[in-house]
Amino acid sequence: MSDQQNVYPVSDDIAAKAWADKEKYQAMYQQSVDDPDAFWGEQAKRIDWFKAPTRIKHTSYDPHNVDIRWFEDGTLNASVNCLDRHLETRGDQTAIIWEGDDPNDSKHTTYRELHAQTCQLANALKELGIGKGDVVTLYMPMIPEAAVAMLACARIGAVHSVVFGGFSPDAVAQRVVGAQSKLVITADESVRGGKHVPLKDNVDAALTRDGTEVCQNVLVVKRTGGEIQWHEGRDVWYGDLVEKQSTDCAAEEMNAEDPLFILYTSGSTGAPKGLKHTTGGYLVYASLTHQYVFDYQDGEVYWCTADVGWVTGHSYIVYGPLANGATTLMFEGVPSYPGHGRMGEVVDKHKVNILYTAPTAIRALMAHGENVMDSSQRDSLRILGSVGEPINPEAWEWFYRVIGNSRCPIVDTWWQTETGGIMIAPLPGATPLKPGSATLPFFGVQPALYDSEGKELKGAVDGNLVLTDSWPGQARSIWGDHERFVQTYFSTYQGVYFTGDGCRRDEDGYYWITGRVDDVLNVSGHRMGTAEIESSLVAHESVAEAAVVGFPHDIKGQGIYIYVTLTEGVEPTDELKKELTQWVRKDIGPIASPDVIQWAPGLPKTRSGKIMRRILRKIAANECDGLGDTSTLADPSVVDELIEHRANR
Ligand code: PRX
């Protein structure tokens, strides 16, 4: 069996000290599914509560009544768990190591300092009129103030909504309006790979859009000192406001089910949706997964290379590690700057023990050859992690051999913005590894595979991945649109959560995620809806119709392939391709840059007018022989025309 050829057994060294070996994993897993109340009631004790929960699990996946609650009578504060409770035992330990874009820039912030900074900002937020339940939008560089801002919101019961710093003004505006956010926290500029990104200018532009009047203030961190416009009465310097505040701020007592944050992500249809995560279950789940999946041991330096704008940054740069009293590294830059060896150099500089990154970053390094890591030793590394998209076995092996010096287990972690934390992943001391497989479910996670009719498939088989019961980190709703939440996740199949991913299970019960089965793209680990890009394109006056599909891309995993039908009379020119590329970048952000644009005089449609994406995907992938049945098309000849002029051969 090919799956069996490359099995990496658990190393004795790792198993000897690990939080869980195979027997412990199996026993804990069994209890977590047999008696979730007992299991999670016990796990809840890992965090501090003002009032400990007595009601543990209260969840329904019935599409007429989707209702997800965990620890519902408990009260707590997330920032107290990430800060205050560590002060006595580890006040002087580094909480955040910040590594700047410039390799000469780094800074350590202790738990005591982080606590003081968080309290000061929390008091500052109150002075700006922000209180419990208000939504604060963060559009920030990867600087410690981003974590401080998240924790300060949590401290006073405000709900943060972090928008990735690579998104456009329109994306910021959409999210400010969607969440009715009263405050935006940003910086003058961010710095990545030596280039400056005008965050504050983008916020200024965003706040000219309709509906954004709800936002009353913009709090601005001075990161570069670059020139910005100042809106008197609205804009406030972060430094000025914070420095005069007390370093004490009583934490708000929050119910376990009070929202902690909103995070927008793309779906297969419509505008991005704001997933609502709540406080108690999320924190228990983020901290438990961080400890077990990365086998985090006290005193270790842990580095997750994600951006705080994504859920990975929320759960595994900020909340999970800090709840566990870890030292978490936050990197402002990119792996390719100033040279391609940067990631290894950062590992050596800060003696990183655990490195959690993305397949796309690994593939980009691989492209620079075996010696790309020669500027570093990486002897401190113990555990490696991967997230965001399926990792191809070649990239897995390279990660293991070249970055990890063939010593470090790789935890390939499958999860989603909706799941709040890691769902399927090996535990370093318990699970033999198979390159390319996310392996086995975490405690409380019950995967199943369904066919398209909703029949459960047993044994070694390919299917659509669903989760048959709830876990504490699960998103509770879509902000302001519970019906859409129910429709998106609980209506495809009755009584289960539908992930949108395809998956294979092998003879050993290992799970192999095969990618999205809906119209969601995963480009360099960034999630994007084809509908979002299409609606951006059709807003251009030259575009009559557009269809967007993914195609296999060596480094990005998936690239963006666009078919454009022009408005009558418009000439298809290379200039226009450039213009449309810029248009999408400006509208959504650089992560949505088209890789290929093909002019399409017609698109393959069914007689009822539905675009047959299956065919467009095949043409984009240059797999024109296996197009399958085209007899239901209104005009089969458009397919020949598209094949003839395909742009990816
Ligand atoms: O398709 C899966 C893929 O990323 C999707 C979730 O994207 P997002 O909500 O942005 O969260 C990314 C970080 C958790 C999933 O539906 N995905 C994520 N991790 C993996 C993965 N696919 C395969 N293997 C993974 N380890």
JSON list of N, CA and C in Angstrom, two decimals, residues 271-322:
[
{"chain": "A", "resi": 271, "resn": "ALA", "atom": "N", "xyz": [-20.87, 37.73, 0.19]},
{"chain": "A", "resi": 271, "resn": "ALA", "atom": "CA", "xyz": [-19.79, 38.47, 0.81]},
{"chain": "A", "resi": 271, "resn": "ALA", "atom": "C", "xyz": [-19.19, 37.64, 1.95]},
{"chain": "A", "resi": 272, "resn": "PRO", "atom": "N", "xyz": [-17.96, 37.95, 2.35]},
{"chain": "A", "resi": 272, "resn": "PRO", "atom": "CA", "xyz": [-17.35, 37.23, 3.47]},
{"chain": "A", "resi": 272, "resn": "PRO", "atom": "C", "xyz": [-18.26, 37.29, 4.70]},
{"chain": "A", "resi": 273, "resn": "LYS", "atom": "N", "xyz": [-18.21, 36.21, 5.48]},
{"chain": "A", "resi": 273, "resn": "LYS", "atom": "CA", "xyz": [-19.10, 36.14, 6.64]},
{"chain": "A", "resi": 273, "resn": "LYS", "atom": "C", "xyz": [-18.28, 36.26, 7.92]},
{"chain": "A", "resi": 274, "resn": "GLY", "atom": "N", "xyz": [-18.84, 36.94, 8.89]},
{"chain": "A", "resi": 274, "resn": "GLY", "atom": "CA", "xyz": [-18.15, 37.13, 10.16]},
{"chain": "A", "resi": 274, "resn": "GLY", "atom": "C", "xyz": [-18.50, 36.01, 11.11]},
{"chain": "A", "resi": 275, "resn": "LEU", "atom": "N", "xyz": [-17.57, 35.07, 11.28]},
{"chain": "A", "resi": 275, "resn": "LEU", "atom": "CA", "xyz": [-17.82, 33.98, 12.23]},
{"chain": "A", "resi": 275, "resn": "LEU", "atom": "C", "xyz": [-17.73, 34.50, 13.65]},
{"chain": "A", "resi": 276, "resn": "LYS", "atom": "N", "xyz": [-18.67, 34.08, 14.47]},
{"chain": "A", "resi": 276, "resn": "LYS", "atom": "CA", "xyz": [-18.69, 34.53, 15.87]},
{"chain": "A", "resi": 276, "resn": "LYS", "atom": "C", "xyz": [-18.10, 33.45, 16.76]},
{"chain": "A", "resi": 277, "resn": "HIS", "atom": "N", "xyz": [-17.03, 33.80, 17.46]},
{"chain": "A", "resi": 277, "resn": "HIS", "atom": "CA", "xyz": [-16.46, 32.89, 18.44]},
{"chain": "A", "resi": 277, "resn": "HIS", "atom": "C", "xyz": [-16.71, 33.44, 19.84]},
{"chain": "A", "resi": 278, "resn": "THR", "atom": "N", "xyz": [-17.01, 32.53, 20.77]},
{"chain": "A", "resi": 278, "resn": "THR", "atom": "CA", "xyz": [-17.33, 32.98, 22.12]},
{"chain": "A", "resi": 278, "resn": "THR", "atom": "C", "xyz": [-16.15, 32.67, 23.06]},
{"chain": "A", "resi": 279, "resn": "THR", "atom": "N", "xyz": [-16.33, 32.97, 24.33]},
{"chain": "A", "resi": 279, "resn": "THR", "atom": "CA", "xyz": [-15.16, 33.09, 25.20]},
{"chain": "A", "resi": 279, "resn": "THR", "atom": "C", "xyz": [-14.69, 31.77, 25.83]},
{"chain": "A", "resi": 280, "resn": "GLY", "atom": "N", "xyz": [-15.56, 31.09, 26.53]},
{"chain": "A", "resi": 280, "resn": "GLY", "atom": "CA", "xyz": [-15.12, 29.96, 27.36]},
{"chain": "A", "resi": 280, "resn": "GLY", "atom": "C", "xyz": [-14.65, 28.77, 26.54]},
{"chain": "A", "resi": 281, "resn": "GLY", "atom": "N", "xyz": [-15.53, 28.27, 25.66]},
{"chain": "A", "resi": 281, "resn": "GLY", "atom": "CA", "xyz": [-15.20, 27.09, 24.88]},
{"chain": "A", "resi": 281, "resn": "GLY", "atom": "C", "xyz": [-13.99, 27.34, 24.00]},
{"chain": "A", "resi": 282, "resn": "TYR", "atom": "N", "xyz": [-13.96, 28.50, 23.38]},
{"chain": "A", "resi": 282, "resn": "TYR", "atom": "CA", "xyz": [-12.84, 28.83, 22.49]},
{"chain": "A", "resi": 282, "resn": "TYR", "atom": "C", "xyz": [-11.52, 28.78, 23.25]},
{"chain": "A", "resi": 283, "resn": "LEU", "atom": "N", "xyz": [-11.50, 29.37, 24.42]},
{"chain": "A", "resi": 283, "resn": "LEU", "atom": "CA", "xyz": [-10.23, 29.46, 25.15]},
{"chain": "A", "resi": 283, "resn": "LEU", "atom": "C", "xyz": [-9.77, 28.08, 25.65]},
{"chain": "A", "resi": 284, "resn": "VAL", "atom": "N", "xyz": [-10.71, 27.30, 26.15]},
{"chain": "A", "resi": 284, "resn": "VAL", "atom": "CA", "xyz": [-10.36, 25.94, 26.59]},
{"chain": "A", "resi": 284, "resn": "VAL", "atom": "C", "xyz": [-9.79, 25.16, 25.40]},
{"chain": "A", "resi": 285, "resn": "TYR", "atom": "N", "xyz": [-10.46, 25.29, 24.27]},
{"chain": "A", "resi": 285, "resn": "TYR", "atom": "CA", "xyz": [-10.06, 24.50, 23.10]},
{"chain": "A", "resi": 285, "resn": "TYR", "atom": "C", "xyz": [-8.72, 24.98, 22.53]},
{"chain": "A", "resi": 286, "resn": "ALA", "atom": "N", "xyz": [-8.54, 26.31, 22.43]},
{"chain": "A", "resi": 286, "resn": "ALA", "atom": "CA", "xyz": [-7.28, 26.84, 21.88]},
{"chain": "A", "resi": 286, "resn": "ALA", "atom": "C", "xyz": [-6.12, 26.43, 22.77]},
{"chain": "A", "resi": 287, "resn": "SER", "atom": "N", "xyz": [-6.31, 26.51, 24.07]},
{"chain": "A", "resi": 287, "resn": "SER", "atom": "CA", "xyz": [-5.18, 26.21, 24.95]},
{"chain": "A", "resi": 287, "resn": "SER", "atom": "C", "xyz": [-4.90, 24.71, 25.01]},
{"chain": "A", "resi": 288, "resn": "LEU", "atom": "N", "xyz": [-5.95, 23.89, 25.01]},
{"chain": "A", "resi": 288, "resn": "LEU", "atom": "CA", "xyz": [-5.72, 22.43, 25.07]},
{"chain": "A", "resi": 288, "resn": "LEU", "atom": "C", "xyz": [-5.03, 21.94, 23.79]},
{"chain": "A", "resi": 289, "resn": "THR", "atom": "N", "xyz": [-5.51, 22.40, 22.64]},
{"chain": "A", "resi": 289, "resn": "THR", "atom": "CA", "xyz": [-4.89, 21.96, 21.38]},
{"chain": "A", "resi": 289, "resn": "THR", "atom": "C", "xyz": [-3.45, 22.46, 21.30]},
{"chain": "A", "resi": 290, "resn": "HIS", "atom": "N", "xyz": [-3.21, 23.69, 21.72]},
{"chain": "A", "resi": 290, "resn": "HIS", "atom": "CA", "xyz": [-1.84, 24.21, 21.65]},
{"chain": "A", "resi": 290, "resn": "HIS", "atom": "C", "xyz": [-0.90, 23.34, 22.49]},
{"chain": "A", "resi": 291, "resn": "GLN", "atom": "N", "xyz": [-1.33, 22.96, 23.66]},
{"chain": "A", "resi": 291, "resn": "GLN", "atom": "CA", "xyz": [-0.47, 22.13, 24.52]},
{"chain": "A", "resi": 291, "resn": "GLN", "atom": "C", "xyz": [-0.22, 20.74, 23.92]},
{"chain": "A", "resi": 292, "resn": "TYR", "atom": "N", "xyz": [-1.29, 20.08, 23.49]},
{"chain": "A", "resi": 292, "resn": "TYR", "atom": "CA", "xyz": [-1.14, 18.68, 23.07]},
{"chain": "A", "resi": 292, "resn": "TYR", "atom": "C", "xyz": [-0.61, 18.52, 21.65]},
{"chain": "A", "resi": 293, "resn": "VAL", "atom": "N", "xyz": [-1.11, 19.33, 20.72]},
{"chain": "A", "resi": 293, "resn": "VAL", "atom": "CA", "xyz": [-0.70, 19.11, 19.33]},
{"chain": "A", "resi": 293, "resn": "VAL", "atom": "C", "xyz": [0.76, 19.52, 19.12]},
{"chain": "A", "resi": 294, "resn": "PHE", "atom": "N", "xyz": [1.17, 20.62, 19.76]},
{"chain": "A", "resi": 294, "resn": "PHE", "atom": "CA", "xyz": [2.57, 21.04, 19.62]},
{"chain": "A", "resi": 294, "resn": "PHE", "atom": "C", "xyz": [3.43, 20.45, 20.75]},
{"chain": "A", "resi": 295, "resn": "ASP", "atom": "N", "xyz": [2.79, 19.70, 21.62]},
{"chain": "A", "resi": 295, "resn": "ASP", "atom": "CA", "xyz": [3.48, 19.15, 22.79]},
{"chain": "A", "resi": 295, "resn": "ASP", "atom": "C", "xyz": [4.28, 20.25, 23.49]},
{"chain": "A", "resi": 296, "resn": "TYR", "atom": "N", "xyz": [3.63, 21.37, 23.70]},
{"chain": "A", "resi": 296, "resn": "TYR", "atom": "CA", "xyz": [4.34, 22.52, 24.27]},
{"chain": "A", "resi": 296, "resn": "TYR", "atom": "C", "xyz": [4.80, 22.23, 25.69]},
{"chain": "A", "resi": 297, "resn": "GLN", "atom": "N", "xyz": [6.10, 22.38, 25.92]},
{"chain": "A", "resi": 297, "resn": "GLN", "atom": "CA", "xyz": [6.66, 22.17, 27.26]},
{"chain": "A", "resi": 297, "resn": "GLN", "atom": "C", "xyz": [7.09, 23.51, 27.84]},
{"chain": "A", "resi": 298, "resn": "ASP", "atom": "N", "xyz": [6.90, 23.64, 29.14]},
{"chain": "A", "resi": 298, "resn": "ASP", "atom": "CA", "xyz": [7.21, 24.89, 29.82]},
{"chain": "A", "resi": 298, "resn": "ASP", "atom": "C", "xyz": [8.59, 25.42, 29.44]},
{"chain": "A", "resi": 299, "resn": "GLY", "atom": "N", "xyz": [8.66, 26.70, 29.12]},
{"chain": "A", "resi": 299, "resn": "GLY", "atom": "CA", "xyz": [9.95, 27.32, 28.83]},
{"chain": "A", "resi": 299, "resn": "GLY", "atom": "C", "xyz": [10.34, 27.29, 27.36]},
{"chain": "A", "resi": 300, "resn": "GLU", "atom": "N", "xyz": [9.59, 26.58, 26.55]},
{"chain": "A", "resi": 300, "resn": "GLU", "atom": "CA", "xyz": [9.96, 26.50, 25.13]},
{"chain": "A", "resi": 300, "resn": "GLU", "atom": "C", "xyz": [9.58, 27.78, 24.39]},
{"chain": "A", "resi": 301, "resn": "VAL", "atom": "N", "xyz": [10.33, 28.01, 23.30]},
{"chain": "A", "resi": 301, "resn": "VAL", "atom": "CA", "xyz": [10.00, 29.13, 22.41]},
{"chain": "A", "resi": 301, "resn": "VAL", "atom": "C", "xyz": [9.23, 28.57, 21.22]},
{"chain": "A", "resi": 302, "resn": "TYR", "atom": "N", "xyz": [8.08, 29.17, 21.00]},
{"chain": "A", "resi": 302, "resn": "TYR", "atom": "CA", "xyz": [7.13, 28.65, 20.02]},
{"chain": "A", "resi": 302, "resn": "TYR", "atom": "C", "xyz": [6.90, 29.73, 18.98]},
{"chain": "A", "resi": 303, "resn": "TRP", "atom": "N", "xyz": [6.96, 29.34, 17.71]},
{"chain": "A", "resi": 303, "resn": "TRP", "atom": "CA", "xyz": [6.78, 30.33, 16.63]},
{"chain": "A", "resi": 303, "resn": "TRP", "atom": "C", "xyz": [5.77, 29.85, 15.61]},
{"chain": "A", "resi": 304, "resn": "CYS", "atom": "N", "xyz": [4.70, 30.60, 15.50]},
{"chain": "A", "resi": 304, "resn": "CYS", "atom": "CA", "xyz": [3.70, 30.38, 14.44]},
{"chain": "A", "resi": 304, "resn": "CYS", "atom": "C", "xyz": [3.87, 31.53, 13.46]},
{"chain": "A", "resi": 305, "resn": "THR", "atom": "N", "xyz": [4.11, 31.20, 12.19]},
{"chain": "A", "resi": 305, "resn": "THR", "atom": "CA", "xyz": [4.45, 32.25, 11.21]},
{"chain": "A", "resi": 305, "resn": "THR", "atom": "C", "xyz": [3.22, 32.92, 10.59]},
{"chain": "A", "resi": 306, "resn": "ALA", "atom": "N", "xyz": [2.03, 32.57, 11.04]},
{"chain": "A", "resi": 306, "resn": "ALA", "atom": "CA", "xyz": [0.82, 33.15, 10.45]},
{"chain": "A", "resi": 306, "resn": "ALA", "atom": "C", "xyz": [0.71, 34.63, 10.79]},
{"chain": "A", "resi": 307, "resn": "ASP", "atom": "N", "xyz": [-0.27, 35.28, 10.19]},
{"chain": "A", "resi": 307, "resn": "ASP", "atom": "CA", "xyz": [-0.58, 36.67, 10.51]},
{"chain": "A", "resi": 307, "resn": "ASP", "atom": "C", "xyz": [-1.76, 36.68, 11.48]},
{"chain": "A", "resi": 308, "resn": "VAL", "atom": "N", "xyz": [-1.78, 37.66, 12.38]},
{"chain": "A", "resi": 308, "resn": "VAL", "atom": "CA", "xyz": [-2.92, 37.71, 13.33]},
{"chain": "A", "resi": 308, "resn": "VAL", "atom": "C", "xyz": [-4.25, 37.97, 12.62]},
{"chain": "A", "resi": 309, "resn": "GLY", "atom": "N", "xyz": [-4.17, 38.35, 11.35]},
{"chain": "A", "resi": 309, "resn": "GLY", "atom": "CA", "xyz": [-5.40, 38.57, 10.58]},
{"chain": "A", "resi": 309, "resn": "GLY", "atom": "C", "xyz": [-6.14, 37.29, 10.25]},
{"chain": "A", "resi": 310, "resn": "TRP", "atom": "N", "xyz": [-5.50, 36.16, 10.44]},
{"chain": "A", "resi": 310, "resn": "TRP", "atom": "CA", "xyz": [-6.16, 34.87, 10.16]},
{"chain": "A", "resi": 310, "resn": "TRP", "atom": "C", "xyz": [-6.44, 34.16, 11.48]},
{"chain": "A", "resi": 311, "resn": "VAL", "atom": "N", "xyz": [-7.28, 33.13, 11.42]},
{"chain": "A", "resi": 311, "resn": "VAL", "atom": "CA", "xyz": [-7.64, 32.44, 12.66]},
{"chain": "A", "resi": 311, "resn": "VAL", "atom": "C", "xyz": [-6.41, 31.77, 13.28]},
{"chain": "A", "resi": 312, "resn": "THR", "atom": "N", "xyz": [-5.47, 31.34, 12.44]},
{"chain": "A", "resi": 312, "resn": "THR", "atom": "CA", "xyz": [-4.26, 30.70, 12.98]},
{"chain": "A", "resi": 312, "resn": "THR", "atom": "C", "xyz": [-3.53, 31.66, 13.92]},
{"chain": "A", "resi": 313, "resn": "GLY", "atom": "N", "xyz": [-3.47, 32.92, 13.52]},
{"chain": "A", "resi": 313, "resn": "GLY", "atom": "CA", "xyz": [-2.84, 33.92, 14.38]},
{"chain": "A", "resi": 313, "resn": "GLY", "atom": "C", "xyz": [-3.61, 34.13, 15.68]},
{"chain": "A", "resi": 314, "resn": "HIS", "atom": "N", "xyz": [-4.93, 34.10, 15.60]},
{"chain": "A", "resi": 314, "resn": "HIS", "atom": "CA", "xyz": [-5.74, 34.27, 16.81]},
{"chain": "A", "resi": 314, "resn": "HIS", "atom": "C", "xyz": [-5.46, 33.14, 17.81]},
{"chain": "A", "resi": 315, "resn": "SER", "atom": "N", "xyz": [-5.62, 31.90, 17.32]},
{"chain": "A", "resi": 315, "resn": "SER", "atom": "CA", "xyz": [-5.58, 30.77, 18.24]},
{"chain": "A", "resi": 315, "resn": "SER", "atom": "C", "xyz": [-4.17, 30.35, 18.61]},
{"chain": "A", "resi": 316, "resn": "TYR", "atom": "N", "xyz": [-3.22, 30.52, 17.66]},
{"chain": "A", "resi": 316, "resn": "TYR", "atom": "CA", "xyz": [-1.90, 29.94, 17.90]},
{"chain": "A", "resi": 316, "resn": "TYR", "atom": "C", "xyz": [-0.74, 30.93, 17.86]},
{"chain": "A", "resi": 317, "resn": "ILE", "atom": "N", "xyz": [-1.04, 32.24, 17.81]},
{"chain": "A", "resi": 317, "resn": "ILE", "atom": "CA", "xyz": [0.00, 33.21, 18.19]},
{"chain": "A", "resi": 317, "resn": "ILE", "atom": "C", "xyz": [-0.41, 33.82, 19.52]},
{"chain": "A", "resi": 318, "resn": "VAL", "atom": "N", "xyz": [-1.72, 34.11, 19.65]},
{"chain": "A", "resi": 318, "resn": "VAL", "atom": "CA", "xyz": [-2.17, 34.87, 20.81]},
{"chain": "A", "resi": 318, "resn": "VAL", "atom": "C", "xyz": [-2.84, 33.98, 21.87]},
{"chain": "A", "resi": 319, "resn": "TYR", "atom": "N", "xyz": [-4.06, 33.55, 21.64]},
{"chain": "A", "resi": 319, "resn": "TYR", "atom": "CA", "xyz": [-4.84, 32.99, 22.75]},
{"chain": "A", "resi": 319, "resn": "TYR", "atom": "C", "xyz": [-4.31, 31.65, 23.30]},
{"chain": "A", "resi": 320, "resn": "GLY", "atom": "N", "xyz": [-4.04, 30.69, 22.41]},
{"chain": "A", "resi": 320, "resn": "GLY", "atom": "CA", "xyz": [-3.58, 29.38, 22.91]},
{"chain": "A", "resi": 320, "resn": "GLY", "atom": "C", "xyz": [-2.27, 29.49, 23.68]},
{"chain": "A", "resi": 321, "resn": "PRO", "atom": "N", "xyz": [-1.22, 30.01, 23.02]},
{"chain": "A", "resi": 321, "resn": "PRO", "atom": "CA", "xyz": [0.09, 30.11, 23.69]},
{"chain": "A", "resi": 321, "resn": "PRO", "atom": "C", "xyz": [0.04, 30.96, 24.97]},
{"chain": "A", "resi": 322, "resn": "LEU", "atom": "N", "xyz": [-0.62, 32.10, 24.91]},
{"chain": "A", "resi": 322, "resn": "LEU", "atom": "CA", "xyz": [-0.61, 32.97, 26.10]},
{"chain": "A", "resi": 322, "resn": "LEU", "atom": "C", "xyz": [-1.43, 32.35, 27.23]}
]
